[in-house]
Short mmCIF file of C-alpha atoms in Angstrom, two decimals:
data_model
loop_
_atom_site.label_atom_id
_atom_site.label_comp_id
_atom_site.label_asym_id
_atom_site.label_seq_id
_atom_site.Cartn_x
_atom_site.Cartn_y
_atom_site.Cartn_z
CA MET A 1 64.79 96.35 121.00
CA SER A 2 63.85 99.08 118.46
CA THR A 3 63.37 98.15 114.81
CA PRO A 4 66.50 100.00 113.53
CA LEU A 5 68.68 98.20 116.14
CA ARG A 6 67.16 94.79 115.30
CA ARG A 7 68.01 95.50 111.66
CA ARG A 8 71.60 96.50 112.41
CA TRP A 9 72.66 93.90 115.03
CA PRO A 10 73.56 91.24 112.31
CA LEU A 11 75.77 93.87 110.73
CA LEU A 12 77.46 94.69 114.00
CA ALA A 13 77.91 91.01 114.79
CA LEU A 14 79.65 90.48 111.48
CA LEU A 15 81.86 93.50 111.98
CA LEU A 16 82.84 92.23 115.46
CA LEU A 17 83.64 88.81 113.96
CA LEU A 18 85.85 90.38 111.30
CA ALA A 19 87.63 92.65 113.74
CA PHE A 20 88.33 90.44 116.73
CA ALA A 21 88.10 86.71 115.71
CA PHE A 22 91.37 84.75 115.94
CA GLN A 23 93.55 87.75 116.48
CA GLY A 24 95.74 85.99 118.97
CA LEU A 25 96.42 82.77 116.98
CA ARG A 26 99.37 84.01 114.94
CA GLY A 27 102.69 84.74 116.51
CA LEU A 28 104.16 88.27 116.26
CA TRP A 29 106.02 88.72 112.97
CA ASP A 30 109.30 90.54 112.61
CA PRO A 31 110.27 93.16 111.86
CA ASP A 32 107.26 95.41 112.37
CA GLU A 33 105.15 93.62 114.97
CA GLY A 34 108.25 92.74 117.04
CA ARG A 35 109.57 96.28 116.92
CA TYR A 36 106.33 98.06 117.97
CA THR A 37 105.68 95.54 120.70
CA ALA A 38 109.24 95.86 121.96
CA VAL A 39 108.90 99.65 122.34
CA ALA A 40 105.59 99.24 124.16
CA LEU A 41 107.12 96.71 126.59
CA GLU A 42 110.03 99.11 127.28
CA MET A 43 107.47 101.78 128.19
CA LEU A 44 105.74 99.38 130.56
CA ASP A 45 108.93 98.16 132.23
CA SER A 46 110.67 101.53 132.44
CA GLY A 47 107.62 103.68 133.32
CA ASP A 48 108.79 106.26 130.78
CA TRP A 49 105.98 106.80 128.27
CA LEU A 50 107.41 110.03 126.88
CA HIS A 51 110.66 108.68 125.24
CA PRO A 52 110.10 105.55 123.04
CA ARG A 53 112.91 102.99 123.26
CA LEU A 54 113.74 99.69 121.54
CA HIS A 55 116.24 98.90 124.29
CA PRO A 56 116.97 100.63 127.63
CA GLU A 57 119.92 102.29 125.94
CA LEU A 58 118.43 102.90 122.46
CA PRO A 59 115.92 105.73 121.89
CA HIS A 60 113.55 105.01 118.97
CA TYR A 61 111.92 108.10 117.47
CA THR A 62 111.04 106.80 113.98
CA LYS A 63 107.30 107.13 114.88
CA PRO A 64 105.36 109.33 117.39
CA PRO A 65 104.17 107.45 120.48
CA LEU A 66 100.41 107.04 120.19
CA THR A 67 100.63 103.52 118.79
CA TYR A 68 103.14 102.60 121.43
CA TRP A 69 100.81 103.98 124.12
CA ALA A 70 97.84 102.04 122.84
CA LEU A 71 99.92 98.87 122.78
CA ALA A 72 101.37 99.41 126.24
CA ALA A 73 98.03 100.06 127.70
CA SER A 74 96.56 96.94 126.09
CA LEU A 75 99.46 94.68 127.23
CA GLY A 76 99.38 96.24 130.68
CA LEU A 77 95.59 95.62 131.12
CA PHE A 78 95.26 92.20 129.44
CA GLY A 79 98.73 90.66 129.74
CA ARG A 80 101.48 89.77 127.30
CA HIS A 81 99.49 87.93 124.69
CA GLU A 82 99.37 88.37 120.98
CA TRP A 83 95.60 89.09 121.22
CA ALA A 84 96.37 92.01 123.51
CA ALA A 85 99.04 93.29 121.18
CA ARG A 86 96.59 93.33 118.30
CA LEU A 87 93.55 94.60 120.21
CA PRO A 88 94.16 98.35 119.60
CA ASN A 89 94.11 97.85 115.81
CA ALA A 90 91.16 95.51 116.01
CA ILE A 91 89.23 98.23 117.85
CA ALA A 92 90.42 100.91 115.33
CA PHE A 93 89.38 98.65 112.42
CA PHE A 94 85.91 98.12 113.85
CA CYS A 95 85.45 101.91 114.53
CA THR A 96 86.70 102.84 111.02
CA ALA A 97 84.16 100.49 109.45
CA LEU A 98 81.32 102.22 111.42
CA LEU A 99 82.65 105.59 110.28
CA VAL A 100 82.63 104.43 106.68
CA ALA A 101 78.88 103.65 107.10
CA GLY A 102 78.41 107.06 108.72
CA LEU A 103 80.18 108.76 105.80
CA ALA A 104 78.05 106.86 103.28
CA ARG A 105 74.92 108.04 105.05
CA ARG A 106 75.92 111.64 105.29
CA LEU A 107 77.05 111.59 101.68
CA GLY A 108 73.57 110.57 100.66
CA MET A 109 74.28 107.05 99.48
CA PRO A 110 71.42 104.56 99.33
CA ALA A 111 71.60 101.67 101.79
CA PRO A 112 74.57 103.20 103.67
CA GLU A 113 75.04 100.68 106.44
CA PRO A 114 76.45 97.83 104.34
CA ALA A 115 79.32 100.12 103.26
CA ALA A 116 80.88 99.24 106.65
CA LEU A 117 80.80 95.58 105.68
CA VAL A 118 82.29 96.31 102.25
CA TYR A 119 85.16 98.09 103.93
CA ALA A 120 85.66 95.40 106.55
CA THR A 121 85.73 92.64 103.87
CA THR A 122 88.19 94.45 101.55
CA VAL A 123 91.47 92.57 101.55
CA LEU A 124 93.96 95.23 102.61
CA PRO A 125 91.95 96.79 105.51
CA PHE A 126 91.12 93.31 106.83
CA ALA A 127 94.72 92.07 106.57
CA ALA A 128 96.06 95.22 108.11
CA ALA A 129 93.82 94.86 111.17
CA ASN A 130 95.80 91.70 112.04
CA ALA A 131 99.17 93.47 111.99
CA VAL A 132 100.71 95.49 114.78
CA THR A 133 101.61 98.65 112.87
CA THR A 134 100.60 102.32 112.98
CA ASP A 135 98.51 102.26 109.76
CA THR A 136 95.14 100.95 111.07
CA LEU A 137 95.17 103.41 113.92
CA LEU A 138 96.17 106.19 111.53
CA THR A 139 93.31 105.22 109.25
CA LEU A 140 90.83 105.64 112.13
CA TRP A 141 91.89 109.16 112.84
CA GLU A 142 92.04 110.32 109.26
CA THR A 143 88.59 108.88 108.65
CA LEU A 144 87.18 110.56 111.79
CA ALA A 145 88.65 113.91 110.61
CA MET A 146 86.94 113.57 107.26
CA TRP A 147 83.71 112.40 108.94
CA ALA A 148 83.75 115.59 111.07
CA PHE A 149 84.27 117.72 107.91
CA VAL A 150 81.48 115.91 106.00
CA ALA A 151 79.17 116.28 109.01
CA GLY A 152 79.78 120.02 109.01
CA TRP A 153 79.39 120.27 105.26
CA ARG A 154 76.33 118.05 104.78
CA THR A 155 74.40 118.50 108.07
CA ASP A 156 75.87 121.74 109.74
CA LEU A 157 77.31 119.81 112.76
CA ARG A 158 78.34 122.31 115.31
CA HIS A 159 81.99 122.46 116.41
CA TRP A 160 83.03 120.25 113.42
CA PRO A 161 86.34 122.09 113.05
CA ALA A 162 87.42 121.23 116.59
CA LEU A 163 86.58 117.56 116.10
CA CYS A 164 88.36 117.55 112.64
CA TRP A 165 91.52 119.07 114.17
CA LEU A 166 91.44 116.81 117.14
CA ALA A 167 91.39 113.87 114.82
CA LEU A 168 94.15 115.33 112.67
CA GLY A 169 96.18 115.93 115.90
CA LEU A 170 95.80 112.26 116.86
CA ALA A 171 96.84 111.23 113.33
CA PHE A 172 99.93 113.44 113.61
CA LEU A 173 100.62 111.83 117.00
CA THR A 174 100.34 108.42 115.29
CA LYS A 175 102.50 108.86 112.25
CA GLY A 176 103.62 112.48 111.85
CA PRO A 177 103.24 114.50 108.62
CA PRO A 178 101.46 111.70 106.55
CA GLY A 179 98.49 112.16 108.99
CA LEU A 180 97.92 115.56 107.47
CA LEU A 181 97.44 114.36 103.81
CA PRO A 182 93.57 114.55 104.21
CA LEU A 183 93.95 118.18 105.11
CA LEU A 184 95.83 118.78 101.90
CA ALA A 185 93.08 117.10 99.95
CA LEU A 186 90.44 119.14 101.73
CA LEU A 187 92.31 122.40 101.05
CA LEU A 188 92.67 121.71 97.32
CA TRP A 189 89.02 120.56 97.04
CA LEU A 190 87.68 123.70 98.82
CA LEU A 191 89.86 125.94 96.63
CA HIS A 192 88.57 124.09 93.55
CA ARG A 193 85.01 124.77 94.70
CA ARG A 194 85.95 128.38 95.72
CA ASP A 195 84.27 127.62 99.00
CA TYR A 196 86.24 130.20 100.95
CA SER A 197 83.67 130.48 103.74
CA ARG A 198 84.06 126.78 104.67
CA LEU A 199 87.83 127.06 104.21
CA GLY A 200 87.92 129.84 106.78
CA ARG A 201 85.83 127.76 109.20
CA LEU A 202 88.14 124.85 108.74
CA PHE A 203 91.09 126.92 109.90
CA SER A 204 89.35 128.20 112.93
CA PRO A 205 91.47 129.36 115.92
CA VAL A 206 89.78 126.88 118.19
CA GLY A 207 90.51 124.05 115.80
CA LEU A 208 94.18 125.04 115.42
CA ALA A 209 94.57 125.28 119.16
CA VAL A 210 93.17 121.74 119.57
CA PHE A 211 95.65 120.49 117.01
CA ALA A 212 98.58 122.31 118.62
CA VAL A 213 97.85 120.62 121.99
CA THR A 214 97.03 117.24 120.64
CA GLY A 215 99.41 116.90 117.79
CA LEU A 216 102.38 119.00 118.65
CA GLY A 217 102.57 118.74 122.51
CA TRP A 218 104.63 115.58 122.54
CA TYR A 219 107.01 116.79 119.88
CA LEU A 220 107.74 119.98 121.75
CA LEU A 221 108.46 118.08 124.95
CA VAL A 222 110.81 115.52 123.48
CA VAL A 223 112.65 118.03 121.29
CA GLN A 224 113.32 120.33 124.21
CA ASP A 225 114.95 117.60 126.35
CA THR A 226 116.68 115.59 123.60
CA PRO A 227 119.55 117.36 121.77
CA GLY A 228 119.66 116.73 118.10
CA LEU A 229 116.18 115.33 117.84
CA LEU A 230 114.65 118.21 115.89
CA GLY A 231 117.34 117.86 113.22
CA TYR A 232 116.73 114.10 113.09
CA PHE A 233 112.99 114.62 112.61
CA LEU A 234 113.44 117.16 109.84
CA HIS A 235 116.37 115.58 108.05
CA LYS A 236 116.06 111.87 108.43
CA GLU A 237 112.36 111.26 108.98
CA VAL A 238 110.77 113.97 106.75
CA ALA A 239 113.28 114.90 104.07
CA GLY A 240 114.92 111.47 104.10
CA ARG A 241 111.62 109.70 103.33
CA ILE A 242 110.37 112.17 100.81
CA LEU A 243 113.51 113.10 98.82
CA THR A 244 115.99 110.22 99.28
CA ALA A 245 115.97 106.39 99.15
CA GLY A 246 117.97 106.16 102.37
CA HIS A 247 115.37 104.05 104.04
CA HIS A 248 115.59 101.40 101.28
CA ARG A 249 111.92 101.24 100.69
CA HIS A 250 111.46 101.05 96.89
CA GLY A 251 113.08 104.39 96.28
CA GLU A 252 113.60 103.81 92.53
CA TRP A 253 111.81 105.97 90.03
CA TYR A 254 109.43 103.14 89.24
CA GLY A 255 108.98 102.17 92.92
CA GLY A 256 105.52 103.69 93.18
CA LEU A 257 104.24 101.63 90.26
CA GLU A 258 105.95 98.51 91.64
CA VAL A 259 104.43 98.80 95.10
CA TYR A 260 101.21 100.66 94.80
CA VAL A 261 99.61 99.26 91.63
CA PRO A 262 99.57 95.68 93.02
CA THR A 263 98.45 97.05 96.43
CA LEU A 264 95.37 98.72 94.88
CA VAL A 265 94.58 95.81 92.58
CA ILE A 266 94.86 93.08 95.11
CA GLY A 267 94.01 95.04 98.20
CA ALA A 268 90.70 96.30 96.83
CA LEU A 269 89.48 92.80 96.11
CA PRO A 270 86.78 91.44 96.00
CA TRP A 271 84.85 94.68 95.49
CA TRP A 272 86.40 96.50 92.51
CA PRO A 273 85.47 93.82 89.88
CA LEU A 274 81.86 93.79 91.17
CA ALA A 275 81.70 97.63 91.13
CA TRP A 276 83.04 97.62 87.60
CA TRP A 277 80.39 95.11 86.59
CA TYR A 278 77.63 97.20 88.26
CA ARG A 279 78.89 100.39 86.58
CA ARG A 280 78.75 98.68 83.12
CA ARG A 281 75.20 97.35 83.82
CA HIS A 282 73.97 100.67 85.09
CA PRO A 283 76.16 103.43 83.57
CA ALA A 284 73.67 106.20 84.25
CA SER A 285 72.65 105.21 87.86
CA ARG A 286 73.93 107.95 90.12
CA GLU A 287 71.88 108.39 93.21
CA THR A 288 74.34 110.51 95.18
CA PRO A 289 74.78 114.27 94.79
CA GLU A 290 77.17 115.23 92.05
CA ALA A 291 79.67 116.93 94.42
CA ILE A 292 80.39 113.60 96.22
CA GLY A 293 82.46 112.07 93.42
CA PRO A 294 84.97 114.94 93.17
CA PHE A 295 85.19 115.15 96.99
CA LEU A 296 86.10 111.43 97.26
CA GLY A 297 88.34 111.79 94.25
CA TYR A 298 90.37 114.50 95.90
CA TRP A 299 90.50 112.56 99.07
CA PHE A 300 91.94 109.55 97.25
CA PHE A 301 94.16 110.96 94.52
CA VAL A 302 95.83 113.83 96.26
CA PRO A 303 97.56 111.63 98.90
CA LEU A 304 98.13 108.96 96.31
CA VAL A 305 100.18 111.38 94.15
CA VAL A 306 102.23 112.36 97.27
CA PHE A 307 102.97 108.72 98.05
CA MET A 308 103.91 108.00 94.41
CA LEU A 309 106.40 110.97 94.49
CA ALA A 310 107.88 110.15 97.84
CA ARG A 311 111.00 107.91 97.88
CA SER A 312 109.87 105.79 100.72
CA ARG A 313 107.11 103.40 99.72
CA LEU A 314 105.34 100.50 101.37
CA PRO A 315 101.93 98.86 100.69
CA LEU A 316 100.36 99.88 104.01
CA TYR A 317 101.06 103.57 103.38
CA LEU A 318 97.95 103.42 101.22
CA LEU A 319 95.69 101.93 103.85
CA PRO A 320 93.98 105.29 104.76
CA LEU A 321 93.15 105.77 101.06
CA PHE A 322 90.99 102.66 101.11
CA VAL A 323 88.26 104.55 102.91
CA PRO A 324 87.59 106.93 100.04
CA LEU A 325 88.29 104.12 97.60
CA VAL A 326 85.66 101.90 99.22
CA LEU A 327 83.19 104.83 99.15
CA LEU A 328 83.85 105.45 95.50
CA LEU A 329 83.28 101.77 94.78
CA TYR A 330 80.17 101.72 97.01
CA ARG A 331 78.54 104.41 94.80
CA ALA A 332 78.39 101.67 92.12
CA LEU A 333 77.84 98.78 94.54
CA ALA A 334 74.91 100.28 96.54
CA PRO A 335 72.17 98.91 94.26
CA GLY A 336 73.31 95.47 95.18
CA PHE A 337 72.47 96.09 98.87
CA VAL A 338 69.20 97.99 98.60
CA GLY A 339 66.34 96.01 100.11
CA GLY A 340 68.72 93.45 101.75
CA THR A 341 69.10 91.40 98.56
CA GLY A 342 71.45 91.12 95.60
CA PRO A 343 74.86 89.75 94.70
CA GLY A 344 76.62 92.46 96.79
CA LEU A 345 75.08 91.33 99.98
CA ARG A 346 75.66 87.67 99.25
CA LEU A 347 79.33 88.30 98.54
CA ALA A 348 79.71 90.46 101.67
CA LEU A 349 78.21 87.67 103.83
CA ALA A 350 80.42 85.07 102.26
CA CYS A 351 83.52 87.11 102.80
CA ALA A 352 82.53 87.97 106.38
CA LEU A 353 82.48 84.23 107.16
CA LEU A 354 85.44 83.17 105.10
CA LEU A 355 88.00 85.88 105.95
CA PRO A 356 88.20 85.10 109.70
CA LEU A 357 88.74 81.40 108.81
CA LEU A 358 91.59 82.38 106.44
CA ARG A 359 93.07 84.42 109.34
CA ALA A 360 92.94 81.38 111.56
CA ALA A 361 94.38 79.09 108.89
CA GLY A 362 97.20 81.52 108.25
CA ALA A 363 98.43 81.24 111.80
CA TRP A 364 99.35 77.65 111.17
CA LEU A 365 101.40 78.29 108.03
CA PRO A 366 105.21 78.18 108.50
CA ALA A 367 106.70 81.75 108.16
CA VAL A 368 110.33 82.87 108.63
CA ALA A 369 109.15 86.06 110.25
CA ASP A 370 107.17 84.29 113.04
CA GLY A 371 108.86 85.40 116.24
CA ARG A 372 107.14 82.84 118.38
CA ARG A 373 108.58 79.93 116.45
CA PHE A 374 112.00 81.58 116.40
CA ALA A 375 111.93 81.99 120.14
CA ALA A 376 110.97 78.34 120.55
CA ARG A 377 114.03 77.33 118.57
CA LEU A 378 116.20 79.46 120.75
CA ALA A 379 114.92 77.85 123.95
CA VAL A 380 117.85 75.39 124.16
CA TRP A 381 120.33 78.27 124.45
CA THR A 382 118.43 80.39 126.99
CA ASN A 383 118.61 80.24 130.73
CA PRO A 384 117.46 82.38 133.73
CA ASP A 385 120.94 84.14 133.95
CA LEU A 386 120.71 85.68 130.50
CA HIS A 387 120.65 89.46 130.62
CA GLU A 388 119.93 90.34 126.96
CA VAL A 389 120.11 89.17 123.36
CA LEU A 390 122.55 90.67 120.93
CA PHE A 391 122.20 90.58 117.18
CA VAL A 392 125.63 91.01 115.58
CA ASP A 393 125.76 92.47 112.01
CA THR A 394 122.24 91.22 111.35
CA LYS A 395 118.74 92.42 111.52
CA PRO A 396 117.42 92.07 115.09
CA ARG A 397 114.33 90.00 115.92
CA TYR A 398 112.69 92.30 118.37
CA SER A 399 109.83 89.85 118.87
CA LEU A 400 112.19 88.10 121.33
CA ARG A 401 111.56 90.98 123.69
CA PHE A 402 108.02 89.79 123.92
CA TYR A 403 108.58 85.99 123.98
CA LEU A 404 111.82 85.71 126.07
CA ASP A 405 111.20 88.83 128.16
CA LEU A 406 114.84 89.98 127.50
CA PRO A 407 116.16 93.24 126.06
CA VAL A 408 117.15 92.88 122.41
CA GLU A 409 119.95 95.01 120.95
CA GLN A 410 121.63 95.28 117.56
CA VAL A 411 125.39 95.82 117.54
CA TYR A 412 127.95 95.74 114.68
CA TRP A 413 131.19 93.80 114.25
CA ARG A 414 132.40 94.57 110.82
CA HIS A 415 129.55 96.27 109.00
CA ALA A 416 128.74 100.00 109.21
CA PRO A 417 125.66 100.97 111.29
CA ASP A 418 122.45 102.32 109.76
CA ALA A 419 123.01 106.01 109.26
CA MET A 420 119.32 106.86 109.12
CA ARG A 421 118.79 106.09 112.86
CA PHE A 422 118.67 108.70 115.59
CA ARG A 423 121.36 106.78 117.53
CA PRO A 424 123.17 104.15 115.45
CA PRO A 425 124.09 100.69 116.94
CA GLU A 426 127.33 100.62 118.88
CA SER A 427 130.19 98.11 118.34
CA LEU A 428 130.19 94.64 119.77
CA ASP A 429 133.59 95.30 121.33
CA ARG A 430 132.38 98.38 123.22
CA GLU A 431 129.18 96.58 124.33
CA LEU A 432 131.08 93.59 125.76
CA ARG A 433 133.73 95.76 127.53
CA ARG A 434 131.25 97.93 129.20
CA ASP A 435 129.26 95.19 130.97
CA ARG A 436 130.23 91.63 131.65
CA TYR A 437 126.85 89.91 132.20
CA PRO A 438 125.66 86.83 130.34
CA ARG A 439 124.30 87.52 126.87
CA LEU A 440 123.04 85.42 123.93
CA LEU A 441 124.88 86.51 120.69
CA LEU A 442 123.21 85.78 117.40
CA ALA A 443 124.99 86.28 114.07
CA GLN A 444 124.86 85.13 110.52
CA PRO A 445 126.73 81.83 110.00
CA GLY A 446 129.53 83.42 107.92
CA ASP A 447 130.34 85.79 110.74
CA THR A 448 130.69 83.14 113.45
CA PRO A 449 134.44 82.44 113.03
CA ALA A 450 135.26 86.14 113.47
CA LEU A 451 133.29 86.20 116.76
CA GLU A 452 134.98 83.06 118.02
#
């Protein structure tokens, strides 16, 4: 074993521990984990990987399909287990941490390898790796795109525009337009530097062609064979999230402060207090090139401003921004890792051992959102003859698709359906008249007399 590899295997072992340990202990939580997993299972059962569905009769186009494809592939290969559902994000988290170290190295930071451990032990990235959502996968692709750009900028990597646009295409196939926010940051930064030569190379014909195939191919296929889908994408999913509060995700004028300030303060623990302390002790210590700070600042603040202005706001939207945030913090933290000693390294080791234990302990805490426990409570009402589960005028628990192996559908009895969907739920009366097979109906207690 070579000396560099001997030096790095403890770091790799800690990253593997943080990424994969105890991923299958906790049940799937609704709504997000249940919904993403339900769509993946519909793909597996139907064989149709082109059109995402929550139910055989309900198309679901709120997100592009790459996350569903990754979930379906993992569940198909390893079986229907929570560990398999979370495996794609665990892999993405591990790879992102390695890219963070690669970025630190190419940006000229001292002791770059521990930057991966700092990222992996930061609260929000670590917590997000244990949740079945699009955000951890999106963070991987955005980080890969920026790594390709930095490799071309700092070391003249050949074909970096093609790799950058490939990663942006995968980001677009994961979450749509938000995946292009790093491109906006790059554009503004290059214009600020008046680096028109590199700007021209970034928008190379080969790179744009790679993006068109990777990022736009699926959209073109489904829009062509699904009437009304293009209007839904543009009106409900793009304009609706940016300009309106129709998705009911903290759309008030103060929503950005309410959601994102706590996300940054808590999510960046434990490292921002230590970085602040180091900066106060060594205010003049800057061992990285002067251009690095503005580059990371554009990467972090440009998307943050967009998220603050948009009317749909959730904490995990900021997850990709934790890569430049960690690198900004690591500029101050790096002296604590040089030579393999210092408080930074001791804190990283402590967090690397403690955080997986907290993940394991969290699996045993009671949670209303736990789909596995909810399914266990429903066992007394289930039987082999059941065809599907209907949620009447209440939010569906799509995790039952995973635990009961039954289609889950939302119908309405008295309340208006969600107008932001591509295809709103149908009425209970129409659902029951169309087919007369056994179903399990779930409703809020106050609605039960009406159903009887």
